[in-house]
Coordinates of N, CA and C in Angstrom, one line a residue:
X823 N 97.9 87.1 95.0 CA 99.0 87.6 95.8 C 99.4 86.6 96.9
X824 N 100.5 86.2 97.3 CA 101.0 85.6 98.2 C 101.0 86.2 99.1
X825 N 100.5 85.4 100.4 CA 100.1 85.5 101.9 C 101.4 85.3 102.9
X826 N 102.1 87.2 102.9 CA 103.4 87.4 103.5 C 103.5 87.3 104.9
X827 N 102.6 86.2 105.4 CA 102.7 85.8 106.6 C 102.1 84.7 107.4
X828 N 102.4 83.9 108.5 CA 101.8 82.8 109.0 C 101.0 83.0 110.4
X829 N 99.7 83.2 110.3 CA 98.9 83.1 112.0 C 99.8 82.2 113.0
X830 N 100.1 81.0 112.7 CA 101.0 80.7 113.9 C 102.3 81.3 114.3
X831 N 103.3 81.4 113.0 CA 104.5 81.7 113.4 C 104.2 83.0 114.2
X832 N 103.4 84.0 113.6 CA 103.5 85.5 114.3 C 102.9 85.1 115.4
X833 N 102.0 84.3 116.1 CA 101.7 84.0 117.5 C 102.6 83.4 118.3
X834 N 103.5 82.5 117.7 CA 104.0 81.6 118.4 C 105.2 83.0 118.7
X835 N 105.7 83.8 117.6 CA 106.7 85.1 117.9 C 106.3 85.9 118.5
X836 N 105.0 86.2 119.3 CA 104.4 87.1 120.2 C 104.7 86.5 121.7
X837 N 103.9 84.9 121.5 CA 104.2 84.4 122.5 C 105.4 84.4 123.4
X838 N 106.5 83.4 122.5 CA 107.5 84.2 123.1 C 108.4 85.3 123.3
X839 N 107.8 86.6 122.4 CA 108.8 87.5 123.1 C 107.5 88.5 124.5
X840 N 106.7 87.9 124.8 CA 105.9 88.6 125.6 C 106.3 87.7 127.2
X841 N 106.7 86.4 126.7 CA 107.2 85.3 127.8 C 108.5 86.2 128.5
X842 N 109.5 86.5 127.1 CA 110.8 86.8 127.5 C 110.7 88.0 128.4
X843 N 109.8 88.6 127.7 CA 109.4 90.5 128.5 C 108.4 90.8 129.3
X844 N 108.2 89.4 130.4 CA 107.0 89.3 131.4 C 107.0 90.3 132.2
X845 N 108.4 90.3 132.9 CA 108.6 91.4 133.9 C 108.2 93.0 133.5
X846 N 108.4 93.0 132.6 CA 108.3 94.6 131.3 C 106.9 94.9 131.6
X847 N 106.2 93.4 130.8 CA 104.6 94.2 130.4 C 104.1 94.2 132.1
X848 N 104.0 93.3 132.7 CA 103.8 93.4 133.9 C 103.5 94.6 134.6
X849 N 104.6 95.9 134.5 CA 105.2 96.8 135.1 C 104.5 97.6 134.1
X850 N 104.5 97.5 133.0 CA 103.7 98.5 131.5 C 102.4 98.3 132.1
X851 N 101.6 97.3 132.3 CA 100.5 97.3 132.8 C 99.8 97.7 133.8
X852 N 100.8 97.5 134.9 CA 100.4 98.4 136.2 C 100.7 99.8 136.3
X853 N 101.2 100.3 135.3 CA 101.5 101.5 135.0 C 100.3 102.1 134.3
X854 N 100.0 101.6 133.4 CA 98.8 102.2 132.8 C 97.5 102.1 133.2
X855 N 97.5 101.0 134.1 CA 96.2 101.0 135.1 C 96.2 102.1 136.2
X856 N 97.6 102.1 136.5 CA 97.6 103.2 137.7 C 97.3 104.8 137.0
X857 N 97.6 104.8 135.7 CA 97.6 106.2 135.1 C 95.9 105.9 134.9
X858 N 95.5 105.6 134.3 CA 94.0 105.4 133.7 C 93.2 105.5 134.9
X859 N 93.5 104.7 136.7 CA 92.6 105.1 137.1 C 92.1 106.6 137.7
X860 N 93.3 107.1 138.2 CA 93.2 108.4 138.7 C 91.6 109.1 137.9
X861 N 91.9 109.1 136.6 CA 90.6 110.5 136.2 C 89.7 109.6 136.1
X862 N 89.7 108.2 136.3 CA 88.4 107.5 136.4 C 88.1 107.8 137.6
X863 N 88.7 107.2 139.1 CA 88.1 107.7 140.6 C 87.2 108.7 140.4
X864 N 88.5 110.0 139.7 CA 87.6 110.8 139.8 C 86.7 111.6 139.1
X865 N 85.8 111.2 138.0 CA 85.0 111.0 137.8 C 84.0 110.2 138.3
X866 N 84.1 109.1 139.1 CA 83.0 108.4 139.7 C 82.8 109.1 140.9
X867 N 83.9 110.1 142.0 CA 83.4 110.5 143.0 C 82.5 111.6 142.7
X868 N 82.9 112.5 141.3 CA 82.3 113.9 141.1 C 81.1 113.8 140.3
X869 N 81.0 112.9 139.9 CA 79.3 112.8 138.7 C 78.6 113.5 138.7
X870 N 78.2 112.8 140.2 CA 76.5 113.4 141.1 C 76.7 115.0 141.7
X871 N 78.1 115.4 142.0 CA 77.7 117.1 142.1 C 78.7 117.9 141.7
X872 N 79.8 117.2 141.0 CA 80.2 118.4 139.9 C 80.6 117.7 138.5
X873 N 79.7 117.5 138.1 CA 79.6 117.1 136.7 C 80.9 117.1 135.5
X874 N 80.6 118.8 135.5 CA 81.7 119.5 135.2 C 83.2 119.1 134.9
X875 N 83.8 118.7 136.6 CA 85.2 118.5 136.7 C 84.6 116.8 136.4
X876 N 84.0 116.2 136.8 CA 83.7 114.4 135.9 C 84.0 114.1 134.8
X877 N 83.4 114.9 134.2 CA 83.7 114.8 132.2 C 84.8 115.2 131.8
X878 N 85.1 116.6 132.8 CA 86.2 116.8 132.6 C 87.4 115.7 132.5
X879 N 87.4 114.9 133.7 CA 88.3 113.9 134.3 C 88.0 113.0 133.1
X880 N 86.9 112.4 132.7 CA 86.7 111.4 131.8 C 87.1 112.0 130.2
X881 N 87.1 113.2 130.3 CA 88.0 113.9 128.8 C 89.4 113.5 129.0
X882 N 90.2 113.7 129.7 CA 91.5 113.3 130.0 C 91.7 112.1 129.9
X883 N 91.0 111.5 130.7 CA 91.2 110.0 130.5 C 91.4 109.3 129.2
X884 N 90.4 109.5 127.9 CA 90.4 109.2 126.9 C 91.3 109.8 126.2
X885 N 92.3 111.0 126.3 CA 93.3 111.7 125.8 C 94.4 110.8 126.1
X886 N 94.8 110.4 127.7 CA 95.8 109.4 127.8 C 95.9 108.5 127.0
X887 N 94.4 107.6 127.4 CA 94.1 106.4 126.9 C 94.9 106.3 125.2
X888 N 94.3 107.6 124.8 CA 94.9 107.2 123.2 C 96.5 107.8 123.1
X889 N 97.1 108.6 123.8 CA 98.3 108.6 123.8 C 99.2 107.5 124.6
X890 N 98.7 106.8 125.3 CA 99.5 105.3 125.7 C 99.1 104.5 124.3
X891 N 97.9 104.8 123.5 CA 97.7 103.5 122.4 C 98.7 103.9 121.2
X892 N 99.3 105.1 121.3 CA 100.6 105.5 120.8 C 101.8 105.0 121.2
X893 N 101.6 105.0 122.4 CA 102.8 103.9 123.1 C 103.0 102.6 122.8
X894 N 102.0 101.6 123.2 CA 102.1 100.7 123.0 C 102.4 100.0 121.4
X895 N 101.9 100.7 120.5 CA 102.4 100.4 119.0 C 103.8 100.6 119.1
X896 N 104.3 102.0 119.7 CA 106.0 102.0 119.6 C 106.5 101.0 120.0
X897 N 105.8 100.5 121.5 CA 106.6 99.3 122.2 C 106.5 98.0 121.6
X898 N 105.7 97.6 121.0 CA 105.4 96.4 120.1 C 106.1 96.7 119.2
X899 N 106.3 98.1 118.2 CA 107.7 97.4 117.3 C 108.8 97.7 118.0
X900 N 109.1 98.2 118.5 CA 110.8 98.0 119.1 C 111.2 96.6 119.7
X901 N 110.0 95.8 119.4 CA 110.0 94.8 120.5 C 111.1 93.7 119.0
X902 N 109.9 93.8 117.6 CA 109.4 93.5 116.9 C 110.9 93.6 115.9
X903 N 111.5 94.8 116.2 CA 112.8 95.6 115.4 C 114.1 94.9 116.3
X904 N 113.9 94.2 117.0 CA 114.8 93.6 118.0 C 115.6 94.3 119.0
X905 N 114.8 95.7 119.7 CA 115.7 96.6 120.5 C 114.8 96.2 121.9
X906 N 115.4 97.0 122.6 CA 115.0 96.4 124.3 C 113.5 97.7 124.3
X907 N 112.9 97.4 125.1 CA 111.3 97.9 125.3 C 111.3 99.0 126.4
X908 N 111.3 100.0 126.5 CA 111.2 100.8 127.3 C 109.5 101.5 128.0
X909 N 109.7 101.5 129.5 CA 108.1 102.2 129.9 C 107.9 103.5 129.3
X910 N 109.4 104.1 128.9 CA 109.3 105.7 128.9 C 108.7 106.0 127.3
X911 N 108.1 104.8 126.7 CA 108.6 105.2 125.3 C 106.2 104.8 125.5
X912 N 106.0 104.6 126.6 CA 104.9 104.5 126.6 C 104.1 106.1 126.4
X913 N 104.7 107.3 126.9 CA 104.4 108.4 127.0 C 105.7 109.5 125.9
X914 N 106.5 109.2 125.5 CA 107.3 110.4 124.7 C 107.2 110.4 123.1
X915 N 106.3 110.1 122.8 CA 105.9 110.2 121.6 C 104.6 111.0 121.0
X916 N 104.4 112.1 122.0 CA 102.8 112.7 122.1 C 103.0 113.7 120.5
X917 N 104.2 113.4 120.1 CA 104.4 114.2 118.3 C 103.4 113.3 117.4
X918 N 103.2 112.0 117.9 CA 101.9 111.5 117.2 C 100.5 111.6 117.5
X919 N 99.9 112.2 118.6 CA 98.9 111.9 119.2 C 97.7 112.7 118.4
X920 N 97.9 113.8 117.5 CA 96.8 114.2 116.9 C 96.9 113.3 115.7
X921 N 97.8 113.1 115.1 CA 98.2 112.1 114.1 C 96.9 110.9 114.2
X922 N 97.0 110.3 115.6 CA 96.5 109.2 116.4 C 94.9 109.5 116.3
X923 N 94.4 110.3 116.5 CA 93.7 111.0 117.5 C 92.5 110.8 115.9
X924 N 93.5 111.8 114.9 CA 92.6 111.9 113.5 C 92.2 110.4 113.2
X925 N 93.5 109.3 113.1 CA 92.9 108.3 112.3 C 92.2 107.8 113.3
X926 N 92.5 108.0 114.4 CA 91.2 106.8 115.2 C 89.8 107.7 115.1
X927 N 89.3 108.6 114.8 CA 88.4 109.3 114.7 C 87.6 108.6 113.1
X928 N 88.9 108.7 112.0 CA 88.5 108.7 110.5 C 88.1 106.7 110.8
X929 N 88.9 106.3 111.2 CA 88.6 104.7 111.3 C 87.2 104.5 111.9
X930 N 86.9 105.1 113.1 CA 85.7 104.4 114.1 C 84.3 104.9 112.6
X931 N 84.9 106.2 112.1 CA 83.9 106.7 111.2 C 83.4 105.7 110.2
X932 N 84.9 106.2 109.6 CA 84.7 104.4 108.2 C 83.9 103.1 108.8
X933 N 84.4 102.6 109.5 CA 83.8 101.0 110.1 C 82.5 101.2 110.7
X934 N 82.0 102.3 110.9 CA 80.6 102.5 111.8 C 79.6 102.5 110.6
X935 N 80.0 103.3 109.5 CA 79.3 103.4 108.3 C 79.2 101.9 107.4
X936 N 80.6 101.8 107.7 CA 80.9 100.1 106.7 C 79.4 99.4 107.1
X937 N 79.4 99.2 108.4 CA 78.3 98.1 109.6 C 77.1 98.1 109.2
X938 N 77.1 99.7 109.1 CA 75.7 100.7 108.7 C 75.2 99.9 107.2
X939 N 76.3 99.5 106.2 CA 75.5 99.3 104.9 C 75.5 97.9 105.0
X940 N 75.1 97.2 106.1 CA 74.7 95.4 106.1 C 76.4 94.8 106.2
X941 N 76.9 95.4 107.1 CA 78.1 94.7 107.8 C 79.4 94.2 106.8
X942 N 78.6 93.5 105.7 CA 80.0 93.2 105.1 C 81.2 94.6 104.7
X943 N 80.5 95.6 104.6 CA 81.8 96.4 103.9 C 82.2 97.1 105.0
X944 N 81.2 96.8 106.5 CA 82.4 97.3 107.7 C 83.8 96.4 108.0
X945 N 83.3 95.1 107.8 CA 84.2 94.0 107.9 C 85.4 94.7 106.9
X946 N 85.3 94.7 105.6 CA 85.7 94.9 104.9 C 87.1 96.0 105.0
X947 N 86.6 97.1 105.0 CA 86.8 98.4 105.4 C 87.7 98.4 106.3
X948 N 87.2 97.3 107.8 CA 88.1 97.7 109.1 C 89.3 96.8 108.5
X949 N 89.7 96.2 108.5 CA 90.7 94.9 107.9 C 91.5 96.1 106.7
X950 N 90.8 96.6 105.6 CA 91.7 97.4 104.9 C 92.6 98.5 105.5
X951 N 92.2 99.8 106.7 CA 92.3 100.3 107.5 C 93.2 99.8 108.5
X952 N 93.3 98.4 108.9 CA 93.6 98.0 110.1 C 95.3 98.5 110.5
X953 N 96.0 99.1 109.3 CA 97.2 98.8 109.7 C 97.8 100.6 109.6
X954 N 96.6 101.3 109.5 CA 96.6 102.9 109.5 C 97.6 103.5 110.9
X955 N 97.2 102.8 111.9 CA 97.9 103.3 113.1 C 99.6 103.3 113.2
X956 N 99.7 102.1 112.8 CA 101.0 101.4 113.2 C 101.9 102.5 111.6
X957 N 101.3 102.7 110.7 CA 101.7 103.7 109.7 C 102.4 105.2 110.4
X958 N 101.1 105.4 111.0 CA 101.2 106.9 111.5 C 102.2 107.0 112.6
X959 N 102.5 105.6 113.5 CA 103.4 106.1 114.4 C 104.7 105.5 114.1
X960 N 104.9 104.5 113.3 CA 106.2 104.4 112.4 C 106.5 105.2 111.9
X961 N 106.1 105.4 110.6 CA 106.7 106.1 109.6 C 105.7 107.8 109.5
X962 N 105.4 108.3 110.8 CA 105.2 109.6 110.8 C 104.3 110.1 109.6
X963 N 103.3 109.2 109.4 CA 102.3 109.6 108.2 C 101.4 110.5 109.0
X964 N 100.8 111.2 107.7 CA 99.3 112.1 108.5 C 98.4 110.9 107.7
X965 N 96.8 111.1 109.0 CA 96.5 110.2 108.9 C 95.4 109.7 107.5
X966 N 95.2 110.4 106.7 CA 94.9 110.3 104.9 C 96.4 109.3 104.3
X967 N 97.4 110.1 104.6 CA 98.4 108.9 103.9 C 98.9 108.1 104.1
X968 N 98.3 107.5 106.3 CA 98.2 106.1 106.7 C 97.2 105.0 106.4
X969 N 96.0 106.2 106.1 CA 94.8 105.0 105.8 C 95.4 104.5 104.1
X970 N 95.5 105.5 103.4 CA 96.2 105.1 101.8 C 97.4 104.0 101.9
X971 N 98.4 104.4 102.4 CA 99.3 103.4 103.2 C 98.4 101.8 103.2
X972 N 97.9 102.0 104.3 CA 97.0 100.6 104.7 C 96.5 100.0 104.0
X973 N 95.8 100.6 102.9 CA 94.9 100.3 101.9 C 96.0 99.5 100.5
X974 N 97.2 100.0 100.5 CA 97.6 99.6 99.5 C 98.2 98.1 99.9
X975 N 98.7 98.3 101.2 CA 99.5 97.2 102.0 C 98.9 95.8 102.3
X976 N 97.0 96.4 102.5 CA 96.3 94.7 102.7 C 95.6 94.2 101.5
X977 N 96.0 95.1 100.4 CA 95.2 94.8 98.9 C 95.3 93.2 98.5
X978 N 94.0 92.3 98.3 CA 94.1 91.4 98.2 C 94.5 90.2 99.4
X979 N 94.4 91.1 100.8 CA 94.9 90.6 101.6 C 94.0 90.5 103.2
X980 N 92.4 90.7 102.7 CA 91.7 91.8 103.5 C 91.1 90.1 104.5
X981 N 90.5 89.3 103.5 CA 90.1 88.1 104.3 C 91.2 87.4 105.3
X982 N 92.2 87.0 105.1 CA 93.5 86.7 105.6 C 93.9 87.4 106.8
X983 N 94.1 88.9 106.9 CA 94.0 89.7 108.0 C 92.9 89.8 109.0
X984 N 91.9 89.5 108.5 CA 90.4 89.3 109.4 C 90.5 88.0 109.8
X985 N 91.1 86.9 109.4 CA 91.6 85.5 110.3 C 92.4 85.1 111.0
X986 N 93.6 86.3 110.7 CA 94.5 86.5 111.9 C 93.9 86.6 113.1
X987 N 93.0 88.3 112.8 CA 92.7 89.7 113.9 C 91.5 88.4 114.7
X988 N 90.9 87.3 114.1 CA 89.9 86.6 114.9 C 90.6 85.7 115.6
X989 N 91.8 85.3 115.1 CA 92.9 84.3 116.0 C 93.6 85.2 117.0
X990 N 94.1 86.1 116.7 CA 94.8 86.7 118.0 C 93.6 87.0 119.2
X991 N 92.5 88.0 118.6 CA 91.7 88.2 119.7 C 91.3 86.8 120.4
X992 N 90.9 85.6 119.8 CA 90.5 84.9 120.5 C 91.7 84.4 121.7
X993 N 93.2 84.2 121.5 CA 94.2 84.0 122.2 C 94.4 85.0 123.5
X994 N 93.6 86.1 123.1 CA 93.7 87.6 123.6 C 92.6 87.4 124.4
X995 N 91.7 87.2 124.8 CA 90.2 86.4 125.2 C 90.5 85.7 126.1
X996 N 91.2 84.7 125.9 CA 91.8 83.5 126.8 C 92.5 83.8 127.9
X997 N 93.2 84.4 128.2 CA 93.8 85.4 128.3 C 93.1 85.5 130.2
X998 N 92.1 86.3 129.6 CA 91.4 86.9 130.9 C 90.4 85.8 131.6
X999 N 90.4 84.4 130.6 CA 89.9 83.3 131.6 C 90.7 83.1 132.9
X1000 N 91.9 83.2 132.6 CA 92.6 82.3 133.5 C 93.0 83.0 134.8
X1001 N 92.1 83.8 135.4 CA 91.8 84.5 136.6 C 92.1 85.9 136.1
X1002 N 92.8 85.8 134.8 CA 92.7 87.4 134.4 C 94.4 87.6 134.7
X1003 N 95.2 86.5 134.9 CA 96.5 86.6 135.3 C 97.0 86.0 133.7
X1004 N 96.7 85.5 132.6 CA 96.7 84.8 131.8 C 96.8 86.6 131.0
X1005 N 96.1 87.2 131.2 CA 96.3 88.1 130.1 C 97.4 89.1 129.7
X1006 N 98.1 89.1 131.4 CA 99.8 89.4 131.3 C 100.8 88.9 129.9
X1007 N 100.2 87.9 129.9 CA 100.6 87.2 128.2 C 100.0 87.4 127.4
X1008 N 99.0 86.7 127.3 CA 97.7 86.8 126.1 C 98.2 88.0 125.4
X1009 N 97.8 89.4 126.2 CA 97.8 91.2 125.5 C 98.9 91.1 124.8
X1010 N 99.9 90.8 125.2 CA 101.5 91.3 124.9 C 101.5 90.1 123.6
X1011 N 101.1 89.1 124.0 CA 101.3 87.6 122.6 C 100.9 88.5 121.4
X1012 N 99.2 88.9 121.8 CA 98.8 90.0 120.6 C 99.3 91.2 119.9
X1013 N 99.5 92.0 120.8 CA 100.7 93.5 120.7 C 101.5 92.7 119.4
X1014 N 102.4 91.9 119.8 CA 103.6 92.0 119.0 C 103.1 91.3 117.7
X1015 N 102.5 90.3 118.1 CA 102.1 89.2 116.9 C 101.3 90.8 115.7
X1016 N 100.6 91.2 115.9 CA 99.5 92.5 115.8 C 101.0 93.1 114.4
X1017 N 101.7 93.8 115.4 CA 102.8 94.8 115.0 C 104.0 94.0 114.4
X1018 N 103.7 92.2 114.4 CA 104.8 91.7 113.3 C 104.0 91.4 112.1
X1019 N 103.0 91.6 112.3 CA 102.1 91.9 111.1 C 101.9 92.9 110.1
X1020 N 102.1 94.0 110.8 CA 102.6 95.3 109.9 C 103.4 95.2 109.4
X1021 N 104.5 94.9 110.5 CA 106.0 95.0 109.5 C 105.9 93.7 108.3
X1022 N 106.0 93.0 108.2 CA 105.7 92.2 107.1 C 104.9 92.3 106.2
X1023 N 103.5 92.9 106.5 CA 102.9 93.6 105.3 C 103.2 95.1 104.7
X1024 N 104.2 95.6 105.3 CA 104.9 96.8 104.5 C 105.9 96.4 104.1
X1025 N 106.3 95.2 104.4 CA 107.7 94.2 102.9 C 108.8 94.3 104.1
X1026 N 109.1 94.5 105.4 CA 109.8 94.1 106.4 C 110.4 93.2 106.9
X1027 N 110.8 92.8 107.6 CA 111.3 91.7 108.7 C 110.9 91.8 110.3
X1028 N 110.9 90.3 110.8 CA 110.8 90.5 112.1 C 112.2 90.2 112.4
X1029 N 113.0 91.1 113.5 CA 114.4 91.2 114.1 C 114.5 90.3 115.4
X1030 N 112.9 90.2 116.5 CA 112.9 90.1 117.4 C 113.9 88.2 117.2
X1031 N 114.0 88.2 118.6 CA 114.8 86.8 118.8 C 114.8 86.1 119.4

């Protein structure tokens, strides 16, 4: 099977559309730090004597957390589809979040188990899987006929995708050398590069410009 895509070109197309949309992620970022910290404070003020509302706080937190990881897939393809990027599109899509919620549950499962039987068929597994999300919040899959989706999309394609996912992360890594101001880019290089990868492994185009 021919390899429907190039590690550089999709970086170098992350790169610059994350350049073009500095100001955006910038603002996306401080947004989502400012949302995430709230139920973190508080949880670290309440631990020690009310437990209770702590976990509670740290339950919410992880509910956001994955309904912004909803977000951010929208915002990476709109980026990707060639339309302008919106913060609001970070939170108005919560019609996916149990969608989200299942496959990120069925994924950590699969790939914990994969690890479990001597690593190779976690590797394996998460790479097959990998493109289950971006399924579910495109094309409104439940998350059995995202992971099927995924599975048919990286067939033959599972090594290749795991040399990407080790090139972006490591660009993504770099990132937070460079006083941690580098990763304003880095994240967003990844995001889109990531999500012009889907679209081309579901037979697509990248629009972005």
């Amino acid at each position: 099977m021919q390899k429907p895509f190039s590690d550089g070109a999709l970086l170098r197309m992350g790169w610059k559309q994350a350049i073009n949309n500095l100001g955006f992620f910038i603002l996306l970022f401080l947004v989502m730090l400012g949302v995430a910290l709230v139920p973190m404070i508080i949880f670290a003020l309440s631990i020690k004597d009310y437990p209770v509302v702590a976990w509670s706080a740290y339950a919410i937190y992880i509910l956001v957390a994955l309904l912004m990881g909803v977000g951010t897939i929208k915002i990476s393809l709109s980026i990707i589809d060639g339309e302008k990027p919106k913060i609001s599109d970070l939170f108005l899509h919560a019609d996916k979040f149990l969608t989200f919620l299942g496959i990120s549950i069925l994924y950590a499962i699969i790939v914990f188990v994969g690890f479990l039987l001597f690593i190779i068929p976690g590797v394996i597994w998460m790479t097959k899987f990998f493109l289950a999300p971006y399924y579910a919040v495109d094309k409104g899959l439940n998350p059995i006929e995202a992971l099927k989706a995924s599975s048919a999309a990286t067939m033959g394609m599972k090594w290749d995708i795991l040399a990407f996912y080790i090139v972006a992360e490591i660009v993504i890594t770099l990132g937070f050398f460079a006083l941690g101001i580098g990763a304003f880019v880095s994240v967003p290089t990844g995001m889109i590069a990531m999500a012009g990868l889907y679209r081309l492994m579901d037979g697509g185009s990248i629009k972005a410009k």
